[in-house]
Amino acid sequence: MFGIGGGELFFIILVVLMLFGSDKIPDIARALGKGMAQLKNATNEIKSEIQKGTQDAGLDMNTLTGGVSDEIAKAKEGITKMVNPMENINLDVQNPIEKVKEDIESIAGPVKRQL
């Protein structure tokens, strides 16, 4: 969380407790909670206004971002293949082996195994 370890977090809490006292900390936390809720509401209102404005202008956000989503999916698929190249190695090896086996059988005839 923000690059702060357990020791640093404990030290910060200790300093806050010493500066403000135990009776003021709940009020500070309540005020921070209200501020965060107001910020969240404000961002949601901005998002809804932007969406409403695009709909009024006749723009569809899904068509604007649809191509981007497809490209992201293709990039993820390509990265997955690059990260795990051993995934399809069996097919890369098995197919040529089968082809050589078929060529040998076509030249020499079927091979009978003796037990």
PDB file of C-alpha atoms in Angstrom:
ATOM      1  CA  MET A   1       0.000   0.000   0.000  1.00  0.00           C
ATOM      2  CA  PHE A   2       1.776   3.133  -1.282  1.00  0.00           C
ATOM      3  CA  GLY A   3       5.167   1.570  -0.585  1.00  0.00           C
ATOM      4  CA  ILE A   4       4.673   1.818   3.183  1.00  0.00           C
ATOM      5  CA  GLY A   5       5.656  -1.183   5.253  1.00  0.00           C
ATOM      6  CA  GLY A   6       4.251  -2.330   8.563  1.00  0.00           C
ATOM      7  CA  GLY A   7       6.871  -0.541  10.655  1.00  0.00           C
ATOM      8  CA  GLU A   8       6.355   2.787   8.892  1.00  0.00           C
ATOM      9  CA  LEU A   9       2.583   2.492   9.187  1.00  0.00           C
ATOM     10  CA  PHE A  10       2.863   1.786  12.932  1.00  0.00           C
ATOM     11  CA  PHE A  11       5.139   4.811  13.344  1.00  0.00           C
ATOM     12  CA  ILE A  12       2.702   7.073  11.469  1.00  0.00           C
ATOM     13  CA  ILE A  13      -0.215   5.861  13.596  1.00  0.00           C
ATOM     14  CA  LEU A  14       1.832   6.473  16.753  1.00  0.00           C
ATOM     15  CA  VAL A  15       2.712  10.027  15.654  1.00  0.00           C
ATOM     16  CA  VAL A  16      -0.927  10.794  14.753  1.00  0.00           C
ATOM     17  CA  LEU A  17      -2.062   9.436  18.112  1.00  0.00           C
ATOM     18  CA  MET A  18       0.489  11.605  19.939  1.00  0.00           C
ATOM     19  CA  LEU A  19      -0.361  14.755  17.940  1.00  0.00           C
ATOM     20  CA  PHE A  20      -4.154  14.603  18.010  1.00  0.00           C
ATOM     21  CA  GLY A  21      -4.934  12.394  20.987  1.00  0.00           C
ATOM     22  CA  SER A  22      -7.274   9.443  21.159  1.00  0.00           C
ATOM     23  CA  ASP A  23     -10.423  11.595  21.482  1.00  0.00           C
ATOM     24  CA  LYS A  24      -9.893  13.471  18.171  1.00  0.00           C
ATOM     25  CA  ILE A  25      -8.980  10.473  15.964  1.00  0.00           C
ATOM     26  CA  PRO A  26     -12.601   9.240  15.448  1.00  0.00           C
ATOM     27  CA  ASP A  27     -13.639  12.756  14.376  1.00  0.00           C
ATOM     28  CA  ILE A  28     -10.735  12.945  11.931  1.00  0.00           C
ATOM     29  CA  ALA A  29     -11.572   9.500  10.527  1.00  0.00           C
ATOM     30  CA  ARG A  30     -15.236  10.461  10.158  1.00  0.00           C
ATOM     31  CA  ALA A  31     -14.295  13.663   8.319  1.00  0.00           C
ATOM     32  CA  LEU A  32     -11.937  11.734   6.007  1.00  0.00           C
ATOM     33  CA  GLY A  33     -14.702   9.204   5.279  1.00  0.00           C
ATOM     34  CA  LYS A  34     -17.180  11.960   4.425  1.00  0.00           C
ATOM     35  CA  GLY A  35     -14.600  13.620   2.187  1.00  0.00           C
ATOM     36  CA  MET A  36     -13.915  10.379   0.338  1.00  0.00           C
ATOM     37  CA  ALA A  37     -17.665   9.768  -0.124  1.00  0.00           C
ATOM     38  CA  GLN A  38     -18.126  13.280  -1.534  1.00  0.00           C
ATOM     39  CA  LEU A  39     -15.210  12.752  -3.895  1.00  0.00           C
ATOM     40  CA  LYS A  40     -16.690   9.443  -5.086  1.00  0.00           C
ATOM     41  CA  ASN A  41     -20.095  11.072  -5.646  1.00  0.00           C
ATOM     42  CA  ALA A  42     -18.499  13.940  -7.558  1.00  0.00           C
ATOM     43  CA  THR A  43     -16.606  11.591  -9.875  1.00  0.00           C
ATOM     44  CA  ASN A  44     -19.765   9.538 -10.482  1.00  0.00           C
ATOM     45  CA  GLU A  45     -21.646  12.742 -11.353  1.00  0.00           C
ATOM     46  CA  ILE A  46     -18.903  13.777 -13.785  1.00  0.00           C
ATOM     47  CA  LYS A  47     -19.017  10.342 -15.439  1.00  0.00           C
ATOM     48  CA  SER A  48     -22.797  10.494 -15.808  1.00  0.00           C
ATOM     49  CA  GLU A  49     -22.618  14.010 -17.271  1.00  0.00           C
ATOM     50  CA  ILE A  50     -20.032  12.908 -19.818  1.00  0.00           C
ATOM     51  CA  GLN A  51     -22.149   9.898 -20.794  1.00  0.00           C
ATOM     52  CA  LYS A  52     -25.261  12.043 -21.032  1.00  0.00           C
ATOM     53  CA  GLY A  53     -23.406  14.575 -23.193  1.00  0.00           C
ATOM     54  CA  THR A  54     -22.163  11.902 -25.581  1.00  0.00           C
ATOM     55  CA  GLN A  55     -25.661  10.427 -25.893  1.00  0.00           C
ATOM     56  CA  ASP A  56     -27.130  13.881 -26.576  1.00  0.00           C
ATOM     57  CA  ALA A  57     -24.474  14.471 -29.242  1.00  0.00           C
ATOM     58  CA  GLY A  58     -25.378  11.151 -30.881  1.00  0.00           C
ATOM     59  CA  LEU A  59     -22.124   9.393 -30.044  1.00  0.00           C
ATOM     60  CA  ASP A  60     -22.062   5.852 -28.764  1.00  0.00           C
ATOM     61  CA  MET A  61     -19.190   5.151 -26.386  1.00  0.00           C
ATOM     62  CA  ASN A  62     -19.351   1.403 -27.081  1.00  0.00           C
ATOM     63  CA  THR A  63     -18.648   1.879 -30.784  1.00  0.00           C
ATOM     64  CA  LEU A  64     -15.837   4.309 -29.997  1.00  0.00           C
ATOM     65  CA  THR A  65     -14.096   1.861 -27.654  1.00  0.00           C
ATOM     66  CA  GLY A  66     -15.112  -1.422 -29.311  1.00  0.00           C
ATOM     67  CA  GLY A  67     -12.070  -1.619 -31.550  1.00  0.00           C
ATOM     68  CA  VAL A  68      -9.762  -0.932 -28.642  1.00  0.00           C
ATOM     69  CA  SER A  69     -11.200  -3.850 -26.663  1.00  0.00           C
ATOM     70  CA  ASP A  70     -10.677  -6.202 -29.608  1.00  0.00           C
ATOM     71  CA  GLU A  71      -7.077  -5.057 -30.028  1.00  0.00           C
ATOM     72  CA  ILE A  72      -6.413  -5.534 -26.309  1.00  0.00           C
ATOM     73  CA  ALA A  73      -7.787  -9.086 -26.490  1.00  0.00           C
ATOM     74  CA  LYS A  74      -5.545  -9.851 -29.488  1.00  0.00           C
ATOM     75  CA  ALA A  75      -2.514  -8.412 -27.691  1.00  0.00           C
ATOM     76  CA  LYS A  76      -3.250 -10.505 -24.585  1.00  0.00           C
ATOM     77  CA  GLU A  77      -3.481 -13.635 -26.722  1.00  0.00           C
ATOM     78  CA  GLY A  78      -0.174 -12.827 -28.410  1.00  0.00           C
ATOM     79  CA  ILE A  79       1.539 -12.155 -25.102  1.00  0.00           C
ATOM     80  CA  THR A  80       0.232 -15.409 -23.667  1.00  0.00           C
ATOM     81  CA  LYS A  81       1.730 -17.303 -26.588  1.00  0.00           C
ATOM     82  CA  MET A  82       5.065 -15.511 -26.161  1.00  0.00           C
ATOM     83  CA  VAL A  83       5.137 -16.085 -22.409  1.00  0.00           C
ATOM     84  CA  ASN A  84       4.452 -19.823 -22.702  1.00  0.00           C
ATOM     85  CA  PRO A  85       6.125 -21.038 -25.912  1.00  0.00           C
ATOM     86  CA  MET A  86       6.193 -24.649 -24.634  1.00  0.00           C
ATOM     87  CA  GLU A  87       2.397 -24.831 -24.755  1.00  0.00           C
ATOM     88  CA  ASN A  88       2.168 -25.825 -28.441  1.00  0.00           C
ATOM     89  CA  ILE A  89       5.535 -27.575 -28.714  1.00  0.00           C
ATOM     90  CA  ASN A  90       3.880 -31.003 -28.707  1.00  0.00           C
ATOM     91  CA  LEU A  91       1.931 -30.143 -31.856  1.00  0.00           C
ATOM     92  CA  ASP A  92       5.014 -28.656 -33.493  1.00  0.00           C
ATOM     93  CA  VAL A  93       6.941 -31.892 -32.929  1.00  0.00           C
ATOM     94  CA  GLN A  94       4.116 -34.422 -33.327  1.00  0.00           C
ATOM     95  CA  ASN A  95       2.945 -33.270 -36.761  1.00  0.00           C
ATOM     96  CA  PRO A  96       6.317 -33.728 -38.541  1.00  0.00           C
ATOM     97  CA  ILE A  97       6.819 -37.088 -36.814  1.00  0.00           C
ATOM     98  CA  GLU A  98       3.439 -38.308 -38.059  1.00  0.00           C
ATOM     99  CA  LYS A  99       4.256 -37.093 -41.577  1.00  0.00           C
ATOM    100  CA  VAL A 100       7.601 -38.966 -41.625  1.00  0.00           C
ATOM    101  CA  LYS A 101       5.890 -42.086 -40.236  1.00  0.00           C
ATOM    102  CA  GLU A 102       3.282 -41.944 -43.010  1.00  0.00           C
ATOM    103  CA  ASP A 103       6.019 -41.473 -45.631  1.00  0.00           C
ATOM    104  CA  ILE A 104       7.949 -44.500 -44.344  1.00  0.00           C
ATOM    105  CA  GLU A 105       4.792 -46.635 -44.281  1.00  0.00           C
ATOM    106  CA  SER A 106       3.906 -45.582 -47.824  1.00  0.00           C
ATOM    107  CA  ILE A 107       7.370 -46.602 -49.042  1.00  0.00           C
ATOM    108  CA  ALA A 108       7.931 -49.812 -47.021  1.00  0.00           C
ATOM    109  CA  GLY A 109       4.369 -50.848 -46.305  1.00  0.00           C
ATOM    110  CA  PRO A 110       2.852 -51.258 -42.838  1.00  0.00           C
ATOM    111  CA  VAL A 111       5.297 -52.301 -40.160  1.00  0.00           C
ATOM    112  CA  LYS A 112       4.410 -55.444 -38.193  1.00  0.00           C
ATOM    113  CA  ARG A 113       5.697 -55.586 -34.681  1.00  0.00           C
ATOM    114  CA  GLN A 114       6.929 -58.811 -33.242  1.00  0.00           C
ATOM    115  CA  LEU A 115       6.551 -59.435 -29.573  1.00  0.00           C
TER     116      LEU A 115
END
